Amino acid sequence: MIEVEHLSKIYGSTQAIKDVTFRVEPGEILGLLGPNGAGKTTTMRILAGYLPATAGNATIAGFEVHTQPMQVRQRIGYLPESPPLYPEMTVEGYLNFVARLKGVNAGDRPQRLNAALTGCNLQDKRKVIIRKLSKGYKQRVGIAQAIVHNPPAIILDEPTVGLDPRQIIEVRNLIKSLADGDTTVILSTHILPEVSSICNRVAIIHQGEVVASGGLDNLMGQLTGGSTFDLEVAGNQAEIAAHLQNLPQIRSLEWLGHEFLPDHHHRLRISGDADQELGKAIATTLVNSGIGLYEMRRSGGNLEEVFLKLTTTELGASNLEETPLEEIPLATDLAEPEPAGDA
Amino acid sequence: MRIIFNNLLAIYRKELQGYFASPLAYVIAGVFWLLSGLFYAFILKSVVDYASQIGANAQQTGLPPQPVDVPYLVLQSFLAVMGSLSQVILPMLAMGLYAEERKRGTLELLATSPITNWVVALGKWLGVMTFYVTLLLPVMVYEAIVFDSANPPASVWIFLAGHLGLVLLAGSILSLGLFISSLTDSSILAAMLTFGLILLLWIVDLLGKTIGGPVGDVLSHLSLLKHYTDLSQGAVDSGGLVLFASYIFLGLFLTAQSIDAFRFQRS
């Protein structure tokens, strides 16, 4: 449905995106994930036909975005970074105007308008002037604008920015419901849970390049490259390590610290090869050697870790401050826990 | 073709609705009607005074009075004033046409909708022209009332030609102002630049009048103001009409190009 091949865009001397390639099948939701300034908006603007690419091409529903712009424009709904609203219009008047622009027949217009208003939960705001709406409602009008002509492909640039948590859930449900049929959705976000909760595919963009793309489950497996377990154990660290290191399946062993745990309890992360049955071996070893095992769970299949892994390889830790990743337990940080000053 | 017409209608309607909701439009209309009404009253009074003075002079000297075409003199002076007044308000009408769309990000909506830049530009131009003609209508009504009661009645043709000139002059300035507005996202800057353009038109007109020779002829021919003056005196010539049409086309053409250039710059 949407195919992007080797797309590059250069602004002056800045390379905004470089050799971006991905594809989305009909009915899928693709999440473009990346830190701020990674090139998500540029990619979407090129897809929407707002910006030309410096190189490469992109097709939507079989039409090339530069050579057949009108055909593409008829088939997309696009929500830019800031919703393109006319503040002096009413919600209804605005959607009517957009429907006319997009070439919806006069006969279909009332029905399409109702569908968009209902979908975005805006029925009771239809007569309200857009200027008077709150930010969340404005964002919803922006989404309604993108779906009013029932396009086969929808491009949403950060659709949940500025919404409160309940509205975020509503909008996510709305986006999921859009893709129920054959509608294809591309959305960009820097919020990781958003991708895992609504997308079937993800493309991670970092410094203008796609560093990973694919189905969500697939990507996790590939990138974590093995199985990892987090454990809570009690006992002497050296002793525990000695017992576990006898196991041939184990590739690495990492102490994660012990704050908020009872005395002598420790957190431990063990990674091994994916094809070996690691869990059983660990549990057996620990129990047989009389070490207290209080918790054991699979980890590493977490999108945040994948994301962090991909986007930290080349950049310093300082760049990460822009992304909301504080909750991620970084092994190095936790090895020497701070005194509980900020707790 | 039907699609293009529907798109044009959509833009045109949106622009007109915008004027109803815009405080600026009401202020401009109010000031325009107030000033044009005052000027009209002054001009009418001074021309009538002038005519009665000539009548009085004739009685004193005993000679037959010089004939004075009062409606024509009123129309001449009034159209000159209206031309100047329009040149003040037109930059304000044109300034927001694209600059506001850029500022609000709605240009991104227009540019990603199945509608050409030409249609957007033409729809906006027709919208602002409609607003301007609406400003002129009441003024024309009170002119018509006076001219109708004149004896002998004023020539309808001169009246129509003069106002056609006013509309064409406004159309040219608005079309170029539309282009200037498409270059920036600041309305104020667009208004200032359009004023600058009008000053340039004055300079061209003055140079054309003063330097003479072939260069002067060319400048005179290019001068919008000269052709406006001709029309306001009832002299309709096809060269002038073509020139107005060319200015209008040039403005729309440059607007459509600038929107593309802005989006498609591959720098």
Coordinates of C-alpha atoms in Angstrom, one line a residue:
Chain A
M1 CA 0.0 0.0 0.0
I2 CA 2.7 2.4 1.0
E3 CA 6.2 1.8 -0.3
V4 CA 9.2 4.0 0.5
E5 CA 12.4 3.3 -1.2
H6 CA 15.8 4.9 -0.5
L7 CA 14.3 8.2 0.4
S8 CA 16.7 11.0 1.2
K9 CA 16.2 14.7 2.0
I10 CA 18.8 17.3 2.3
Y11 CA 18.1 20.8 3.6
G12 CA 21.0 23.0 2.7
S13 CA 23.9 21.2 4.3
T14 CA 21.8 19.2 6.7
Q15 CA 20.8 15.6 5.8
A16 CA 17.3 15.3 7.3
I17 CA 16.8 11.7 6.2
K18 CA 19.0 9.3 4.5
D19 CA 18.1 6.2 2.5
V20 CA 14.8 5.6 4.3
T21 CA 13.2 2.4 3.2
F22 CA 10.1 0.6 4.5
R23 CA 6.7 -0.7 3.4
V24 CA 3.3 -0.9 4.8
E25 CA 0.6 -3.4 3.7
P26 CA -3.1 -2.6 3.5
G27 CA -4.8 -2.6 6.9
E28 CA -1.6 -2.2 8.8
I29 CA -0.6 0.5 11.2
L30 CA 3.0 1.5 11.0
G31 CA 4.6 3.4 13.8
L32 CA 7.5 5.7 12.9
L33 CA 9.4 5.8 16.1
G34 CA 12.4 8.0 16.9
P35 CA 13.6 10.8 19.2
N36 CA 12.7 14.4 18.4
G37 CA 14.5 15.6 15.3
A38 CA 15.1 12.1 13.9
G39 CA 13.4 12.9 10.6
K40 CA 9.9 11.6 11.3
T41 CA 8.1 14.8 10.2
T42 CA 10.3 15.1 7.1
T43 CA 9.5 11.6 6.0
M44 CA 5.7 12.1 6.5
R45 CA 5.8 15.5 4.7
I46 CA 7.4 13.8 1.7
L47 CA 4.8 11.0 1.8
A48 CA 2.0 13.6 2.0
G49 CA 3.5 15.4 -1.1
Y50 CA 4.2 18.6 0.9
L51 CA 8.0 18.3 0.5
P52 CA 10.0 16.8 -2.4
A53 CA 12.6 14.2 -1.6
T54 CA 16.1 14.9 -2.7
A55 CA 16.4 11.3 -3.8
G56 CA 14.5 8.0 -3.8
N57 CA 10.8 7.5 -4.3
A58 CA 7.7 6.7 -2.5
T59 CA 4.4 5.3 -3.8
I60 CA 1.0 5.3 -2.1
A61 CA -1.7 3.0 -3.5
G62 CA 0.5 2.6 -6.6
F63 CA 1.0 6.3 -7.3
E64 CA 4.3 8.0 -7.1
V65 CA 4.2 11.0 -4.8
H66 CA 6.2 13.4 -7.0
T67 CA 5.1 12.4 -10.5
Q68 CA 1.4 11.7 -9.7
P69 CA 0.8 14.2 -6.8
M70 CA -2.9 14.7 -7.5
Q71 CA -3.7 11.0 -7.5
V72 CA -1.8 10.6 -4.2
R73 CA -3.5 13.6 -2.6
Q74 CA -6.9 12.2 -3.4
R75 CA -6.0 9.0 -1.5
I76 CA -4.4 10.3 1.7
G77 CA -5.5 11.9 4.8
Y78 CA -2.8 13.9 6.5
L79 CA -2.5 15.4 10.0
P80 CA 0.5 17.7 10.1
E81 CA 2.5 18.3 13.3
S82 CA 0.2 21.2 14.2
P83 CA -3.4 20.6 13.2
P84 CA -4.2 22.9 10.1
L85 CA -7.3 24.6 11.5
Y86 CA -9.1 27.8 10.7
P87 CA -9.9 29.2 14.1
E88 CA -12.8 31.3 13.0
M89 CA -14.8 28.4 11.5
T90 CA -17.1 26.0 13.3
V91 CA -16.1 22.4 13.5
E92 CA -18.8 21.5 11.1
G93 CA -18.0 24.3 8.7
Y94 CA -14.4 23.4 8.7
L95 CA -14.9 19.7 8.1
N96 CA -17.4 20.6 5.3
F97 CA -14.7 22.8 3.7
V98 CA -12.1 20.1 3.9
A99 CA -14.5 17.5 2.5
R100 CA -15.1 19.9 -0.5
L101 CA -11.4 20.4 -0.9
K102 CA -10.8 16.6 -1.0
G103 CA -13.5 16.2 -3.6
V104 CA -16.2 14.4 -1.6
N105 CA -19.5 14.5 -3.5
A106 CA -22.2 16.8 -2.2
G107 CA -24.5 13.8 -1.7
D108 CA -22.0 11.9 0.4
R109 CA -20.8 14.9 2.5
P110 CA -23.4 14.8 5.3
Q111 CA -22.8 11.1 5.9
R112 CA -19.0 11.4 5.7
L113 CA -19.1 14.4 8.1
N114 CA -21.2 12.5 10.6
A115 CA -18.8 9.5 10.4
A116 CA -15.8 11.7 11.1
L117 CA -17.5 13.6 13.9
T118 CA -18.7 10.3 15.5
G119 CA -15.3 8.6 15.0
C120 CA -13.5 11.5 16.8
N121 CA -16.2 11.9 19.4
L122 CA -17.0 15.5 18.3
Q123 CA -20.8 15.3 17.8
D124 CA -21.5 17.7 20.6
K125 CA -18.9 20.2 19.4
R126 CA -20.1 20.5 15.8
K127 CA -21.5 24.0 16.1
V128 CA -18.6 25.3 18.2
I129 CA -16.1 27.7 16.8
I130 CA -12.7 26.1 16.6
R131 CA -10.9 28.9 18.4
K132 CA -12.9 28.1 21.5
L133 CA -11.9 24.4 21.7
S134 CA -9.3 23.0 24.0
K135 CA -6.1 21.7 22.7
G136 CA -7.3 18.1 22.9
Y137 CA -10.4 18.9 20.9
K138 CA -8.4 20.8 18.3
Q139 CA -6.2 17.7 17.9
R140 CA -9.3 15.6 17.4
V141 CA -10.7 18.0 14.8
G142 CA -7.3 17.6 13.1
I143 CA -7.8 13.9 13.0
A144 CA -11.4 14.2 11.8
Q145 CA -10.0 16.4 9.0
A146 CA -7.7 13.6 7.9
I147 CA -10.4 10.9 7.8
V148 CA -13.4 12.9 6.5
H149 CA -13.0 11.8 2.9
N150 CA -12.4 8.1 3.9
P151 CA -8.9 7.9 2.4
P152 CA -7.2 4.5 2.0
A153 CA -4.0 5.8 3.5
I154 CA -3.8 8.0 6.6
I155 CA -0.6 9.9 7.7
L156 CA -0.7 11.2 11.3
D157 CA 2.2 13.2 12.6
E158 CA 2.2 12.8 16.4
P159 CA -1.5 12.3 16.7
T160 CA -1.6 12.1 20.5
V161 CA 0.5 15.1 21.4
G162 CA -1.2 17.4 23.8
L163 CA -4.0 15.1 24.8
D164 CA -4.8 14.0 28.3
P165 CA -4.5 10.3 29.2
R166 CA -8.2 9.5 28.6
Q167 CA -8.1 11.3 25.2
I168 CA -4.9 9.4 24.3
I169 CA -6.7 6.1 24.8
E170 CA -9.7 7.3 22.8
V171 CA -7.5 8.5 20.0
R172 CA -5.5 5.2 20.0
N173 CA -8.8 3.2 19.8
L174 CA -9.9 5.4 17.0
I175 CA -6.7 4.8 15.1
K176 CA -7.0 1.1 15.7
S177 CA -10.6 1.1 14.4
L178 CA -9.5 3.0 11.3
A179 CA -7.2 0.2 10.3
D180 CA -9.9 -2.4 10.8
G181 CA -10.8 -2.4 7.1
D182 CA -8.3 -1.8 4.4
T183 CA -7.2 1.6 5.6
T184 CA -3.5 1.9 6.1
V185 CA -2.1 4.2 8.8
I186 CA 1.3 5.6 9.3
L187 CA 1.8 7.5 12.6
S188 CA 4.9 9.0 14.1
T189 CA 5.6 9.2 17.8
H190 CA 8.4 9.4 20.3
I191 CA 6.3 7.6 22.9
L192 CA 7.2 4.0 23.0
P193 CA 4.1 2.4 24.6
E194 CA 2.1 4.0 21.8
V195 CA 3.8 1.9 19.2
S196 CA 3.4 -1.3 21.2
S197 CA -0.2 -0.7 21.9
I198 CA -1.5 0.2 18.5
C199 CA 1.0 -0.6 15.7
N200 CA 1.6 -3.9 13.9
R201 CA 4.7 -2.6 12.3
V202 CA 7.4 -0.3 13.5
A203 CA 10.2 1.6 11.8
I204 CA 12.7 3.1 14.2
I205 CA 14.3 6.2 12.8
H206 CA 17.5 7.6 14.3
Q207 CA 19.5 10.5 12.9
G208 CA 17.6 10.3 9.6
E209 CA 18.1 6.6 9.1
V210 CA 15.9 3.6 9.6
V211 CA 17.8 1.6 12.1
A212 CA 15.3 -1.2 12.4
S213 CA 11.9 -2.0 10.8
G214 CA 9.5 -4.9 10.7
G215 CA 6.7 -6.5 12.5
L216 CA 6.6 -5.7 16.1
D217 CA 7.0 -9.3 17.5
N218 CA 9.6 -10.2 14.9
L219 CA 11.6 -7.1 15.6
M220 CA 11.8 -7.8 19.3
G221 CA 13.0 -11.3 18.8
Q222 CA 15.6 -10.2 16.3
L223 CA 17.0 -7.4 18.2
T224 CA 17.2 -8.9 21.6
G225 CA 18.9 -11.8 20.0
G226 CA 18.4 -14.4 22.7
S227 CA 16.5 -14.9 25.9
T228 CA 17.0 -12.8 29.0
F229 CA 15.7 -13.4 32.5
D230 CA 15.4 -11.0 35.5
L231 CA 15.7 -12.6 38.9
E232 CA 15.4 -11.6 42.5
V233 CA 17.6 -13.9 44.6
A234 CA 18.9 -13.9 48.2
G235 CA 22.4 -14.9 49.3
N236 CA 26.0 -14.2 48.8
Q237 CA 26.7 -12.6 45.4
A238 CA 30.0 -14.4 44.8
E239 CA 28.5 -17.7 45.7
I240 CA 25.5 -17.2 43.4
A241 CA 27.7 -16.1 40.6
A242 CA 29.9 -19.1 41.0
H243 CA 27.0 -21.6 40.8
L244 CA 25.5 -19.9 37.7
Q245 CA 28.7 -19.5 35.8
N246 CA 28.9 -23.3 35.7
L247 CA 26.0 -23.3 33.3
P248 CA 27.3 -23.5 29.7
Q249 CA 24.1 -21.7 28.2
I250 CA 24.8 -18.5 30.0
R251 CA 26.4 -15.7 28.0
S252 CA 26.3 -12.9 30.5
L253 CA 25.4 -12.1 34.1
E254 CA 24.6 -8.7 35.4
W255 CA 23.8 -7.4 38.9
L256 CA 21.1 -4.8 38.8
G257 CA 21.4 -3.5 42.4
H258 CA 19.3 -4.0 45.4
E259 CA 17.4 -0.8 46.4
F260 CA 13.9 -1.4 47.8
L261 CA 14.8 -5.0 48.5
P262 CA 15.2 -6.7 51.8
D263 CA 18.8 -7.3 53.1
H264 CA 20.9 -9.8 51.1
H265 CA 18.4 -9.7 48.2
H266 CA 19.8 -8.9 44.8
R267 CA 18.5 -8.3 41.3
L268 CA 20.2 -10.2 38.6
R269 CA 19.9 -10.3 34.8
I270 CA 21.0 -13.4 33.0
S271 CA 21.2 -13.6 29.2
G272 CA 21.7 -16.7 27.1
D273 CA 21.3 -18.0 23.6
A274 CA 17.8 -18.0 22.3
D275 CA 17.8 -21.6 21.2
Q276 CA 18.8 -23.0 24.6
E277 CA 16.2 -23.6 27.3
L278 CA 17.8 -21.3 29.8
G279 CA 15.0 -20.8 32.4
K280 CA 14.8 -24.4 33.5
A281 CA 18.6 -24.7 33.9
I282 CA 18.7 -21.5 36.0
A283 CA 15.9 -22.5 38.3
T284 CA 17.2 -26.0 38.8
T285 CA 20.7 -24.8 39.6
L286 CA 19.6 -22.2 42.1
V287 CA 17.1 -24.4 43.9
N288 CA 19.6 -27.3 44.1
S289 CA 22.3 -25.1 45.6
G290 CA 19.9 -23.8 48.2
I291 CA 19.9 -20.2 47.1
G292 CA 16.6 -18.3 47.7
L293 CA 14.8 -17.5 44.4
Y294 CA 12.1 -14.9 45.0
E295 CA 11.2 -13.8 41.5
M296 CA 12.0 -14.8 38.0
R297 CA 10.7 -13.4 34.7
R298 CA 11.5 -13.2 31.1
S299 CA 12.7 -9.7 30.1
G300 CA 14.4 -8.0 27.2
G301 CA 11.4 -8.2 24.9
N302 CA 10.7 -4.7 25.8
L303 CA 10.5 -2.1 23.1
E304 CA 12.1 0.6 25.2
E305 CA 15.2 -1.5 25.5
V306 CA 15.3 -2.2 21.8
F307 CA 14.8 1.4 21.1
L308 CA 17.5 2.4 23.6
K309 CA 19.9 -0.1 22.2
L310 CA 19.4 1.1 18.7
T311 CA 19.6 4.8 19.4
T312 CA 22.4 4.8 21.9
T313 CA 25.1 3.0 19.9
E314 CA 26.4 6.2 18.3
L315 CA 25.3 8.9 20.5
G316 CA 26.3 10.0 23.9
A317 CA 24.0 9.5 26.8
S318 CA 23.3 13.3 26.9
N319 CA 21.2 13.0 23.7
L320 CA 18.9 10.7 25.5
E321 CA 17.6 13.4 27.8
E322 CA 15.1 14.4 25.1
T323 CA 13.4 11.1 25.1
P324 CA 11.2 10.1 28.0
L325 CA 13.2 7.0 28.9
E326 CA 13.9 7.7 32.6
E327 CA 12.1 4.6 33.7
I328 CA 14.5 2.3 32.0
P329 CA 16.7 0.4 34.4
L330 CA 20.1 0.9 33.0
A331 CA 22.4 -1.7 34.4
T332 CA 25.3 0.7 34.8
D333 CA 23.3 3.3 36.6
L334 CA 21.8 0.9 39.1
A335 CA 25.0 -0.9 40.0
E336 CA 25.9 1.9 42.2
P337 CA 22.5 3.2 43.5
E338 CA 22.2 6.8 44.5
P339 CA 21.1 7.4 48.1
A340 CA 17.4 7.5 47.9
G341 CA 17.3 11.3 47.7
D342 CA 14.8 11.6 44.9
A343 CA 12.5 8.8 46.0
Chain B
M1 CA -13.4 20.7 -15.0
R2 CA -16.3 20.2 -12.6
I3 CA -13.8 19.3 -9.9
I4 CA -11.8 22.4 -10.5
F5 CA -14.9 24.5 -10.3
N6 CA -16.0 22.8 -7.1
N7 CA -12.5 23.4 -5.6
L8 CA -12.6 27.0 -6.7
L9 CA -16.1 27.4 -5.1
A10 CA -14.8 25.8 -1.9
I11 CA -11.9 28.3 -1.6
Y12 CA -14.1 31.2 -2.6
R13 CA -16.8 30.4 -0.1
K14 CA -14.2 29.9 2.7
E15 CA -12.7 33.3 1.9
L16 CA -16.1 35.1 2.0
Q17 CA -17.0 33.4 5.3
G18 CA -13.7 34.5 6.6
Y19 CA -14.6 38.2 6.1
F20 CA -17.8 37.8 8.1
A21 CA -15.8 36.5 11.0
S22 CA -12.9 38.9 10.7
P23 CA -12.9 42.0 12.8
L24 CA -10.3 43.5 10.5
A25 CA -12.8 43.3 7.6
Y26 CA -15.4 45.2 9.6
V27 CA -13.0 47.9 10.5
I28 CA -11.7 48.3 7.0
A29 CA -15.3 48.5 5.7
G30 CA -16.3 51.0 8.4
V31 CA -13.3 53.3 7.7
F32 CA -13.7 53.0 4.0
W33 CA -17.4 53.9 4.0
L34 CA -16.9 56.7 6.5
L35 CA -14.1 58.4 4.6
S36 CA -15.6 57.9 1.2
G37 CA -18.9 59.4 2.4
L38 CA -17.1 62.4 3.9
F39 CA -15.0 63.0 0.8
Y40 CA -18.0 62.7 -1.4
A41 CA -19.9 65.3 0.6
F42 CA -17.0 67.7 0.5
I43 CA -16.3 67.2 -3.2
L44 CA -20.0 67.7 -4.1
K45 CA -20.2 70.8 -2.0
S46 CA -17.1 72.4 -3.4
V47 CA -18.0 71.7 -7.0
V48 CA -21.5 73.0 -6.5
D49 CA -20.0 76.1 -4.8
Y50 CA -17.6 76.5 -7.7
A51 CA -20.5 76.3 -10.2
S52 CA -22.6 78.9 -8.3
Q53 CA -19.6 81.2 -8.1
I54 CA -19.2 81.1 -11.8
G55 CA -22.9 81.8 -12.1
A56 CA -22.5 84.8 -9.8
N57 CA -19.5 86.1 -11.8
A58 CA -21.5 85.8 -15.0
Q59 CA -24.3 87.9 -13.5
Q60 CA -21.8 90.6 -12.3
T61 CA -20.0 90.9 -15.6
G62 CA -23.2 90.4 -17.7
L63 CA -21.4 87.8 -19.9
P64 CA -23.1 84.4 -20.6
P65 CA -22.0 81.9 -17.9
Q66 CA -19.3 79.3 -18.7
P67 CA -21.0 75.9 -18.9
V68 CA -20.0 73.7 -15.9
D69 CA -20.5 69.9 -16.1
V70 CA -21.0 69.4 -12.3
P71 CA -21.5 65.6 -12.4
Y72 CA -18.4 65.1 -14.5
L73 CA -16.3 67.3 -12.2
V74 CA -17.6 65.5 -9.1
L75 CA -17.0 62.1 -10.6
Q76 CA -13.4 63.1 -11.6
S77 CA -12.4 64.4 -8.3
F78 CA -14.2 61.7 -6.4
L79 CA -12.6 58.8 -8.4
A80 CA -9.2 60.3 -7.9
V81 CA -9.8 60.3 -4.1
M82 CA -11.3 56.8 -4.2
G83 CA -8.2 55.6 -6.1
S84 CA -5.9 56.9 -3.3
L85 CA -8.1 55.6 -0.5
S86 CA -8.2 52.2 -2.2
Q87 CA -4.4 52.2 -2.4
V88 CA -4.3 52.6 1.4
I89 CA -6.8 49.8 2.2
L90 CA -5.8 47.3 -0.5
P91 CA -2.5 46.2 1.1
M92 CA -4.5 45.5 4.3
L93 CA -6.9 43.4 2.4
A94 CA -4.2 41.4 0.7
M95 CA -1.7 41.1 3.5
G96 CA -3.3 38.1 5.2
L97 CA -4.4 36.1 2.2
Y98 CA -1.5 33.7 2.3
A99 CA 0.6 34.9 5.2
E100 CA -2.1 33.8 7.6
E101 CA -2.4 30.4 6.0
R102 CA 1.3 30.0 6.4
K103 CA 1.3 31.1 10.0
R104 CA -1.5 28.8 11.0
G105 CA -0.1 25.9 9.1
T106 CA -3.2 25.6 7.0
L107 CA -1.1 26.0 3.8
E108 CA 0.0 22.4 4.6
L109 CA -3.6 21.3 4.3
L110 CA -4.2 23.2 1.0
A111 CA -0.9 21.9 -0.4
T112 CA -1.7 18.3 0.4
S113 CA -5.2 18.4 -0.9
P114 CA -6.1 17.5 -4.5
I115 CA -6.3 21.1 -5.6
T116 CA -3.9 23.1 -7.7
N117 CA -2.1 26.3 -6.6
W118 CA -3.8 28.1 -9.4
V119 CA -7.2 27.3 -8.1
V120 CA -6.3 28.4 -4.6
A121 CA -4.8 31.7 -5.8
L122 CA -7.8 32.4 -8.1
G123 CA -10.3 31.5 -5.4
K124 CA -8.6 33.8 -2.9
W125 CA -8.4 36.6 -5.5
L126 CA -12.1 36.3 -6.4
G127 CA -12.9 36.3 -2.7
V128 CA -11.0 39.5 -1.9
M129 CA -12.3 41.2 -5.1
T130 CA -15.9 40.4 -4.1
F131 CA -15.2 42.0 -0.7
Y132 CA -13.8 45.1 -2.4
V133 CA -16.7 45.4 -4.9
T134 CA -19.0 45.1 -1.9
L135 CA -17.2 48.1 -0.4
L136 CA -17.8 50.1 -3.6
L137 CA -21.5 49.3 -4.0
P138 CA -23.0 51.6 -1.4
V139 CA -20.7 54.4 -2.6
M140 CA -21.9 53.9 -6.1
V141 CA -25.5 54.0 -5.0
Y142 CA -25.2 57.5 -3.5
E143 CA -23.2 58.7 -6.5
A144 CA -26.0 57.4 -8.7
I145 CA -28.7 59.2 -6.7
V146 CA -26.9 62.6 -7.2
F147 CA -26.1 62.0 -10.9
D148 CA -29.6 61.0 -11.6
S149 CA -31.0 64.3 -10.3
A150 CA -28.4 66.3 -12.3
N151 CA -29.7 68.3 -15.2
P152 CA -28.7 67.3 -17.8
P153 CA -28.2 63.8 -16.3
A154 CA -24.6 62.5 -16.2
S155 CA -23.3 60.0 -18.8
V156 CA -23.9 56.5 -17.7
W157 CA -20.9 55.4 -19.7
I158 CA -18.4 57.6 -18.0
F159 CA -19.8 56.5 -14.6
L160 CA -19.4 52.8 -15.5
A161 CA -15.9 53.2 -17.1
G162 CA -14.6 55.1 -14.1
H163 CA -15.8 52.4 -11.7
L164 CA -14.5 49.7 -14.0
G165 CA -11.2 51.4 -13.8
L166 CA -11.3 51.4 -10.0
V167 CA -12.1 47.7 -9.9
L168 CA -9.3 46.9 -12.4
L169 CA -6.8 48.9 -10.5
A170 CA -7.8 47.2 -7.2
G171 CA -7.7 43.8 -9.0
S172 CA -4.1 44.4 -10.2
I173 CA -2.9 45.6 -6.8
L174 CA -4.7 42.8 -5.0
S175 CA -3.2 40.2 -7.4
L176 CA 0.3 41.5 -6.8
G177 CA -0.4 41.8 -3.1
L178 CA -1.5 38.2 -3.1
F179 CA 1.9 37.2 -4.5
I180 CA 3.7 39.3 -1.9
S181 CA 1.6 37.7 0.9
S182 CA 2.6 34.3 -0.4
L183 CA 6.2 35.1 0.2
T184 CA 6.1 35.5 4.0
D185 CA 4.3 34.4 7.1
S186 CA 4.1 37.9 8.5
S187 CA 1.0 39.9 7.5
I188 CA 2.6 43.1 8.6
L189 CA 5.6 42.5 6.4
A190 CA 3.3 41.7 3.5
A191 CA 1.3 44.9 4.0
M192 CA 4.5 47.0 4.1
L193 CA 5.9 45.4 1.0
T194 CA 2.6 45.9 -0.9
F195 CA 2.7 49.6 0.2
G196 CA 6.2 49.7 -1.2
L197 CA 4.9 48.3 -4.5
I198 CA 2.2 51.0 -4.7
L199 CA 4.9 53.6 -4.1
L200 CA 6.8 52.1 -7.0
L201 CA 3.7 52.4 -9.2
W202 CA 3.6 56.1 -8.3
I203 CA 7.2 56.5 -9.2
V204 CA 6.7 54.8 -12.5
D205 CA 3.7 57.1 -13.2
L206 CA 5.6 60.2 -12.3
L207 CA 8.7 59.2 -14.4
G208 CA 6.5 58.4 -17.3
K209 CA 4.9 61.9 -17.1
T210 CA 8.2 63.8 -16.6
I211 CA 11.0 62.3 -18.6
G212 CA 9.1 61.9 -21.9
G213 CA 10.7 60.3 -25.0
P214 CA 10.4 56.5 -25.8
V215 CA 11.4 55.5 -22.2
G216 CA 8.7 57.8 -20.8
D217 CA 6.2 56.3 -23.2
V218 CA 7.0 52.8 -22.1
L219 CA 6.8 53.8 -18.4
S220 CA 3.5 55.6 -19.1
H221 CA 2.1 52.6 -20.8
L222 CA 3.1 50.3 -17.9
S223 CA 1.7 52.7 -15.3
L224 CA -1.5 51.3 -13.7
L225 CA -2.3 54.8 -12.4
K226 CA -2.3 56.4 -15.8
H227 CA -4.6 53.8 -17.2
Y228 CA -6.8 54.3 -14.2
T229 CA -6.9 58.0 -14.8
D230 CA -7.8 57.5 -18.4
L231 CA -10.7 55.2 -17.5
S232 CA -12.0 57.6 -14.9
Q233 CA -12.2 60.2 -17.6
G234 CA -14.3 57.9 -19.7
A235 CA -11.5 57.0 -22.1
V236 CA -11.7 53.2 -22.5
D237 CA -8.8 51.9 -24.6
S238 CA -8.1 48.2 -25.2
G239 CA -4.4 48.6 -24.5
G240 CA -5.2 49.7 -20.9
L241 CA -7.6 46.9 -20.4
V242 CA -5.0 44.3 -21.6
L243 CA -2.5 45.9 -19.3
F244 CA -4.7 45.5 -16.3
A245 CA -5.5 41.9 -17.2
S246 CA -1.8 41.2 -17.6
Y247 CA -1.0 42.6 -14.1
I248 CA -3.8 40.4 -12.6
F249 CA -2.5 37.3 -14.5
L250 CA 1.1 38.1 -13.5
G251 CA 0.1 38.3 -9.8
L252 CA -1.8 35.0 -9.9
F253 CA 0.9 33.3 -11.9
L254 CA 3.7 34.4 -9.5
T255 CA 1.5 33.3 -6.5
A256 CA 1.0 29.8 -7.9
Q257 CA 4.7 29.6 -8.7
S258 CA 5.9 30.9 -5.3
I259 CA 3.8 28.3 -3.5
D260 CA 5.5 25.5 -5.5
A261 CA 8.9 27.0 -5.2
F262 CA 8.5 27.3 -1.5
R263 CA 7.6 23.6 -1.2
F264 CA 9.8 22.2 -3.9
Q265 CA 13.0 24.0 -3.1
R266 CA 15.6 21.4 -3.3
S267 CA 18.3 23.4 -1.6

